[in-house]
Amino acid sequence: MDQLIRAIEMPDRKEFPKISIGDVVKVTTSVVEGGKERGQIFEGTVIAMSGSSGGRTFTVRKISHNAIGVERIFPFNTPSIKEISVVKHNKIRRAKLYYIRALKGKKARMKEKRQLPNT
């Protein structure tokens, strides 16, 4: 039974960059309005990843214009996701960043993970 499920899910699987908790990502999704299709970008911090194999999801949180937090859950293998790009990697020490919901301003910031240039 598992082989049948994997065989059905495999062709739909796309190659996305490796993302982890705490990364700031831009997720481009396709939105159909009227008869036209356009791309919409949702940029925010990955606060959670859950599921296994075909049912994996990740939750992205951003702060809206009126200082209101907006969270969106994206399944990895949905056809509506066109592109995922990583803006920056943050240094974190937790598996889930749900505590960010209660913080605002400077307290909600995270340290950036710096990488040395290859020389």
PDB file of N, CA and C in Angstrom, residues 17-81:
ATOM      1  N   PRO A  17      14.676  24.318  -2.548  1.00  0.00           N
ATOM      2  CA  PRO A  17      15.884  24.406  -1.725  1.00  0.00           C
ATOM      3  C   PRO A  17      15.612  23.865  -0.324  1.00  0.00           C
ATOM      4  N   LYS A  18      16.666  23.451   0.329  1.00  0.00           N
ATOM      5  CA  LYS A  18      16.523  22.921   1.681  1.00  0.00           C
ATOM      6  C   LYS A  18      16.198  24.071   2.628  1.00  0.00           C
ATOM      7  N   ILE A  19      15.041  23.994   3.260  1.00  0.00           N
ATOM      8  CA  ILE A  19      14.657  25.028   4.224  1.00  0.00           C
ATOM      9  C   ILE A  19      14.580  24.389   5.600  1.00  0.00           C
ATOM     10  N   SER A  20      14.784  25.208   6.620  1.00  0.00           N
ATOM     11  CA  SER A  20      14.700  24.707   7.987  1.00  0.00           C
ATOM     12  C   SER A  20      14.006  25.747   8.855  1.00  0.00           C
ATOM     13  N   ILE A  21      13.766  25.383  10.078  1.00  0.00           N
ATOM     14  CA  ILE A  21      13.075  26.274  11.013  1.00  0.00           C
ATOM     15  C   ILE A  21      13.928  27.524  11.224  1.00  0.00           C
ATOM     16  N   GLY A  22      13.287  28.684  11.213  1.00  0.00           N
ATOM     17  CA  GLY A  22      13.986  29.938  11.435  1.00  0.00           C
ATOM     18  C   GLY A  22      14.420  30.638  10.164  1.00  0.00           C
ATOM     19  N   ASP A  23      14.354  29.973   9.031  1.00  0.00           N
ATOM     20  CA  ASP A  23      14.736  30.603   7.763  1.00  0.00           C
ATOM     21  C   ASP A  23      13.680  31.622   7.339  1.00  0.00           C
ATOM     22  N   VAL A  24      14.137  32.701   6.732  1.00  0.00           N
ATOM     23  CA  VAL A  24      13.228  33.666   6.116  1.00  0.00           C
ATOM     24  C   VAL A  24      13.120  33.263   4.654  1.00  0.00           C
ATOM     25  N   VAL A  25      11.892  32.957   4.218  1.00  0.00           N
ATOM     26  CA  VAL A  25      11.676  32.450   2.868  1.00  0.00           C
ATOM     27  C   VAL A  25      10.662  33.299   2.112  1.00  0.00           C
ATOM     28  N   LYS A  26      10.765  33.242   0.773  1.00  0.00           N
ATOM     29  CA  LYS A  26       9.761  33.822  -0.111  1.00  0.00           C
ATOM     30  C   LYS A  26       9.095  32.659  -0.829  1.00  0.00           C
ATOM     31  N   VAL A  27       7.793  32.506  -0.627  1.00  0.00           N
ATOM     32  CA  VAL A  27       7.043  31.434  -1.262  1.00  0.00           C
ATOM     33  C   VAL A  27       6.156  32.067  -2.334  1.00  0.00           C
ATOM     34  N   THR A  28       6.369  31.680  -3.577  1.00  0.00           N
ATOM     35  CA  THR A  28       5.563  32.189  -4.679  1.00  0.00           C
ATOM     36  C   THR A  28       4.488  31.172  -5.000  1.00  0.00           C
ATOM     37  N   THR A  29       3.225  31.586  -4.875  1.00  0.00           N
ATOM     38  CA  THR A  29       2.099  30.713  -5.165  1.00  0.00           C
ATOM     39  C   THR A  29       1.322  31.262  -6.353  1.00  0.00           C
ATOM     40  N   SER A  30       0.616  30.394  -7.043  1.00  0.00           N
ATOM     41  CA  SER A  30      -0.205  30.845  -8.159  1.00  0.00           C
ATOM     42  C   SER A  30      -1.616  31.093  -7.664  1.00  0.00           C
ATOM     43  N   VAL A  31      -2.170  32.257  -8.049  1.00  0.00           N
ATOM     44  CA  VAL A  31      -3.508  32.659  -7.647  1.00  0.00           C
ATOM     45  C   VAL A  31      -4.321  32.883  -8.908  1.00  0.00           C
ATOM     46  N   VAL A  32      -5.518  32.312  -8.958  1.00  0.00           N
ATOM     47  CA  VAL A  32      -6.395  32.483 -10.113  1.00  0.00           C
ATOM     48  C   VAL A  32      -7.478  33.484  -9.743  1.00  0.00           C
ATOM     49  N   GLU A  33      -7.514  34.602 -10.463  1.00  0.00           N
ATOM     50  CA  GLU A  33      -8.540  35.622 -10.264  1.00  0.00           C
ATOM     51  C   GLU A  33      -9.247  35.841 -11.584  1.00  0.00           C
ATOM     52  N   GLY A  34     -10.550  35.679 -11.588  1.00  0.00           N
ATOM     53  CA  GLY A  34     -11.281  35.761 -12.852  1.00  0.00           C
ATOM     54  C   GLY A  34     -10.868  34.599 -13.727  1.00  0.00           C
ATOM     55  N   GLY A  35     -10.265  34.890 -14.861  1.00  0.00           N
ATOM     56  CA  GLY A  35      -9.751  33.832 -15.722  1.00  0.00           C
ATOM     57  C   GLY A  35      -8.245  33.887 -15.835  1.00  0.00           C
ATOM     58  N   LYS A  36      -7.629  34.780 -15.075  1.00  0.00           N
ATOM     59  CA  LYS A  36      -6.183  34.967 -15.183  1.00  0.00           C
ATOM     60  C   LYS A  36      -5.464  34.357 -13.991  1.00  0.00           C
ATOM     61  N   GLU A  37      -4.238  33.938 -14.240  1.00  0.00           N
ATOM     62  CA  GLU A  37      -3.401  33.352 -13.186  1.00  0.00           C
ATOM     63  C   GLU A  37      -2.181  34.243 -12.986  1.00  0.00           C
ATOM     64  N   ARG A  38      -1.858  34.515 -11.723  1.00  0.00           N
ATOM     65  CA  ARG A  38      -0.697  35.341 -11.416  1.00  0.00           C
ATOM     66  C   ARG A  38       0.032  34.747 -10.218  1.00  0.00           C
ATOM     67  N   GLY A  39       1.259  35.199 -10.010  1.00  0.00           N
ATOM     68  CA  GLY A  39       2.050  34.736  -8.875  1.00  0.00           C
ATOM     69  C   GLY A  39       1.933  35.696  -7.711  1.00  0.00           C
ATOM     70  N   GLN A  40       1.808  35.168  -6.508  1.00  0.00           N
ATOM     71  CA  GLN A  40       1.729  35.988  -5.306  1.00  0.00           C
ATOM     72  C   GLN A  40       2.827  35.540  -4.356  1.00  0.00           C
ATOM     73  N   ILE A  41       3.566  36.508  -3.801  1.00  0.00           N
ATOM     74  CA  ILE A  41       4.702  36.201  -2.935  1.00  0.00           C
ATOM     75  C   ILE A  41       4.290  36.375  -1.482  1.00  0.00           C
ATOM     76  N   PHE A  42       4.621  35.382  -0.663  1.00  0.00           N
ATOM     77  CA  PHE A  42       4.394  35.428   0.777  1.00  0.00           C
ATOM     78  C   PHE A  42       5.756  35.274   1.429  1.00  0.00           C
ATOM     79  N   GLU A  43       6.262  36.326   2.055  1.00  0.00           N
ATOM     80  CA  GLU A  43       7.598  36.300   2.665  1.00  0.00           C
ATOM     81  C   GLU A  43       7.474  36.339   4.174  1.00  0.00           C
ATOM     82  N   GLY A  44       8.154  35.412   4.841  1.00  0.00           N
ATOM     83  CA  GLY A  44       8.119  35.370   6.286  1.00  0.00           C
ATOM     84  C   GLY A  44       9.082  34.326   6.835  1.00  0.00           C
ATOM     85  N   THR A  45       8.978  34.099   8.142  1.00  0.00           N
ATOM     86  CA  THR A  45       9.855  33.172   8.849  1.00  0.00           C
ATOM     87  C   THR A  45       9.182  31.812   8.984  1.00  0.00           C
ATOM     88  N   VAL A  46       9.930  30.759   8.720  1.00  0.00           N
ATOM     89  CA  VAL A  46       9.414  29.399   8.904  1.00  0.00           C
ATOM     90  C   VAL A  46       9.414  29.110  10.401  1.00  0.00           C
ATOM     91  N   ILE A  47       8.216  28.892  10.971  1.00  0.00           N
ATOM     92  CA  ILE A  47       8.139  28.663  12.421  1.00  0.00           C
ATOM     93  C   ILE A  47       7.896  27.199  12.756  1.00  0.00           C
ATOM     94  N   ALA A  48       7.461  26.391  11.782  1.00  0.00           N
ATOM     95  CA  ALA A  48       7.209  24.977  12.074  1.00  0.00           C
ATOM     96  C   ALA A  48       7.256  24.167  10.793  1.00  0.00           C
ATOM     97  N   MET A  49       7.674  22.916  10.938  1.00  0.00           N
ATOM     98  CA  MET A  49       7.610  21.934   9.860  1.00  0.00           C
ATOM     99  C   MET A  49       7.043  20.662  10.471  1.00  0.00           C
ATOM    100  N   SER A  50       6.096  20.045   9.776  1.00  0.00           N
ATOM    101  CA  SER A  50       5.500  18.837  10.334  1.00  0.00           C
ATOM    102  C   SER A  50       5.139  17.869   9.226  1.00  0.00           C
ATOM    103  N   GLY A  51       4.809  16.653   9.621  1.00  0.00           N
ATOM    104  CA  GLY A  51       4.437  15.617   8.670  1.00  0.00           C
ATOM    105  C   GLY A  51       5.625  14.790   8.230  1.00  0.00           C
ATOM    106  N   SER A  52       5.317  13.785   7.416  1.00  0.00           N
ATOM    107  CA  SER A  52       6.372  12.933   6.890  1.00  0.00           C
ATOM    108  C   SER A  52       6.055  12.570   5.453  1.00  0.00           C
ATOM    109  N   SER A  53       7.061  12.343   4.682  1.00  0.00           N
ATOM    110  CA  SER A  53       7.033  11.984   3.254  1.00  0.00           C
ATOM    111  C   SER A  53       6.041  12.834   2.468  1.00  0.00           C
ATOM    112  N   GLY A  54       4.933  12.296   2.022  1.00  0.00           N
ATOM    113  CA  GLY A  54       4.008  12.994   1.142  1.00  0.00           C
ATOM    114  C   GLY A  54       3.195  14.084   1.799  1.00  0.00           C
ATOM    115  N   GLY A  55       3.002  14.007   3.102  1.00  0.00           N
ATOM    116  CA  GLY A  55       2.147  14.966   3.789  1.00  0.00           C
ATOM    117  C   GLY A  55       2.900  16.045   4.530  1.00  0.00           C
ATOM    118  N   ARG A  56       4.118  16.364   4.108  1.00  0.00           N
ATOM    119  CA  ARG A  56       4.922  17.367   4.817  1.00  0.00           C
ATOM    120  C   ARG A  56       4.377  18.762   4.588  1.00  0.00           C
ATOM    121  N   THR A  57       4.362  19.567   5.651  1.00  0.00           N
ATOM    122  CA  THR A  57       3.930  20.957   5.558  1.00  0.00           C
ATOM    123  C   THR A  57       4.917  21.842   6.291  1.00  0.00           C
ATOM    124  N   PHE A  58       4.900  23.131   5.963  1.00  0.00           N
ATOM    125  CA  PHE A  58       5.680  24.100   6.714  1.00  0.00           C
ATOM    126  C   PHE A  58       4.830  25.347   6.920  1.00  0.00           C
ATOM    127  N   THR A  59       5.002  25.967   8.080  1.00  0.00           N
ATOM    128  CA  THR A  59       4.224  27.142   8.452  1.00  0.00           C
ATOM    129  C   THR A  59       5.114  28.367   8.362  1.00  0.00           C
ATOM    130  N   VAL A  60       4.624  29.393   7.668  1.00  0.00           N
ATOM    131  CA  VAL A  60       5.370  30.638   7.487  1.00  0.00           C
ATOM    132  C   VAL A  60       4.589  31.759   8.166  1.00  0.00           C
ATOM    133  N   ARG A  61       5.297  32.570   8.941  1.00  0.00           N
ATOM    134  CA  ARG A  61       4.668  33.686   9.655  1.00  0.00           C
ATOM    135  C   ARG A  61       5.296  34.989   9.205  1.00  0.00           C
ATOM    136  N   LYS A  62       4.445  35.982   8.902  1.00  0.00           N
ATOM    137  CA  LYS A  62       4.927  37.316   8.563  1.00  0.00           C
ATOM    138  C   LYS A  62       4.132  38.339   9.350  1.00  0.00           C
ATOM    139  N   ILE A  63       4.675  39.541   9.449  1.00  0.00           N
ATOM    140  CA  ILE A  63       3.982  40.639  10.107  1.00  0.00           C
ATOM    141  C   ILE A  63       3.402  41.526   9.019  1.00  0.00           C
ATOM    142  N   SER A  64       2.094  41.729   9.080  1.00  0.00           N
ATOM    143  CA  SER A  64       1.381  42.516   8.090  1.00  0.00           C
ATOM    144  C   SER A  64       1.629  44.011   8.305  1.00  0.00           C
ATOM    145  N   HIS A  65       1.055  44.853   7.449  1.00  0.00           N
ATOM    146  CA  HIS A  65       1.261  46.299   7.511  1.00  0.00           C
ATOM    147  C   HIS A  65       0.807  46.910   8.833  1.00  0.00           C
ATOM    148  N   ASN A  66      -0.250  46.413   9.422  1.00  0.00           N
ATOM    149  CA  ASN A  66      -0.792  46.977  10.660  1.00  0.00           C
ATOM    150  C   ASN A  66      -0.277  46.263  11.899  1.00  0.00           C
ATOM    151  N   ALA A  67       0.919  45.706  11.820  1.00  0.00           N
ATOM    152  CA  ALA A  67       1.549  44.978  12.922  1.00  0.00           C
ATOM    153  C   ALA A  67       0.700  43.794  13.370  1.00  0.00           C
ATOM    154  N   ILE A  68       0.054  43.149  12.420  1.00  0.00           N
ATOM    155  CA  ILE A  68      -0.747  41.965  12.697  1.00  0.00           C
ATOM    156  C   ILE A  68      -0.001  40.761  12.136  1.00  0.00           C
ATOM    157  N   GLY A  69       0.156  39.717  12.946  1.00  0.00           N
ATOM    158  CA  GLY A  69       0.834  38.513  12.498  1.00  0.00           C
ATOM    159  C   GLY A  69      -0.073  37.663  11.626  1.00  0.00           C
ATOM    160  N   VAL A  70       0.452  37.210  10.498  1.00  0.00           N
ATOM    161  CA  VAL A  70      -0.291  36.359   9.573  1.00  0.00           C
ATOM    162  C   VAL A  70       0.504  35.086   9.370  1.00  0.00           C
ATOM    163  N   GLU A  71      -0.137  33.939   9.558  1.00  0.00           N
ATOM    164  CA  GLU A  71       0.515  32.655   9.361  1.00  0.00           C
ATOM    165  C   GLU A  71      -0.180  31.907   8.244  1.00  0.00           C
ATOM    166  N   ARG A  72       0.616  31.187   7.488  1.00  0.00           N
ATOM    167  CA  ARG A  72       0.061  30.396   6.397  1.00  0.00           C
ATOM    168  C   ARG A  72       0.768  29.056   6.364  1.00  0.00           C
ATOM    169  N   ILE A  73       0.008  27.987   6.194  1.00  0.00           N
ATOM    170  CA  ILE A  73       0.556  26.637   6.154  1.00  0.00           C
ATOM    171  C   ILE A  73       0.597  26.183   4.700  1.00  0.00           C
ATOM    172  N   PHE A  74       1.783  25.772   4.240  1.00  0.00           N
ATOM    173  CA  PHE A  74       1.971  25.327   2.867  1.00  0.00           C
ATOM    174  C   PHE A  74       2.318  23.848   2.846  1.00  0.00           C
ATOM    175  N   PRO A  75       1.599  23.018   2.085  1.00  0.00           N
ATOM    176  CA  PRO A  75       2.053  21.648   1.845  1.00  0.00           C
ATOM    177  C   PRO A  75       3.206  21.669   0.837  1.00  0.00           C
ATOM    178  N   PHE A  76       4.190  20.804   1.016  1.00  0.00           N
ATOM    179  CA  PHE A  76       5.346  20.783   0.119  1.00  0.00           C
ATOM    180  C   PHE A  76       4.971  20.377  -1.302  1.00  0.00           C
ATOM    181  N   ASN A  77       4.103  19.390  -1.457  1.00  0.00           N
ATOM    182  CA  ASN A  77       3.838  18.881  -2.798  1.00  0.00           C
ATOM    183  C   ASN A  77       2.481  19.345  -3.324  1.00  0.00           C
ATOM    184  N   THR A  78       2.208  20.644  -3.228  1.00  0.00           N
ATOM    185  CA  THR A  78       1.010  21.194  -3.824  1.00  0.00           C
ATOM    186  C   THR A  78       1.380  21.843  -5.154  1.00  0.00           C
ATOM    187  N   PRO A  79       0.534  21.734  -6.156  1.00  0.00           N
ATOM    188  CA  PRO A  79       0.865  22.336  -7.449  1.00  0.00           C
ATOM    189  C   PRO A  79       0.791  23.857  -7.445  1.00  0.00           C
ATOM    190  N   SER A  80       0.184  24.458  -6.425  1.00  0.00           N
ATOM    191  CA  SER A  80       0.058  25.918  -6.403  1.00  0.00           C
ATOM    192  C   SER A  80       1.364  26.616  -6.026  1.00  0.00           C
ATOM    193  N   ILE A  81       2.311  25.915  -5.408  1.00  0.00           N
ATOM    194  CA  ILE A  81       3.605  26.523  -5.088  1.00  0.00           C
ATOM    195  C   ILE A  81       4.481  26.487  -6.335  1.00  0.00           C
TER     196      ILE A  81
END
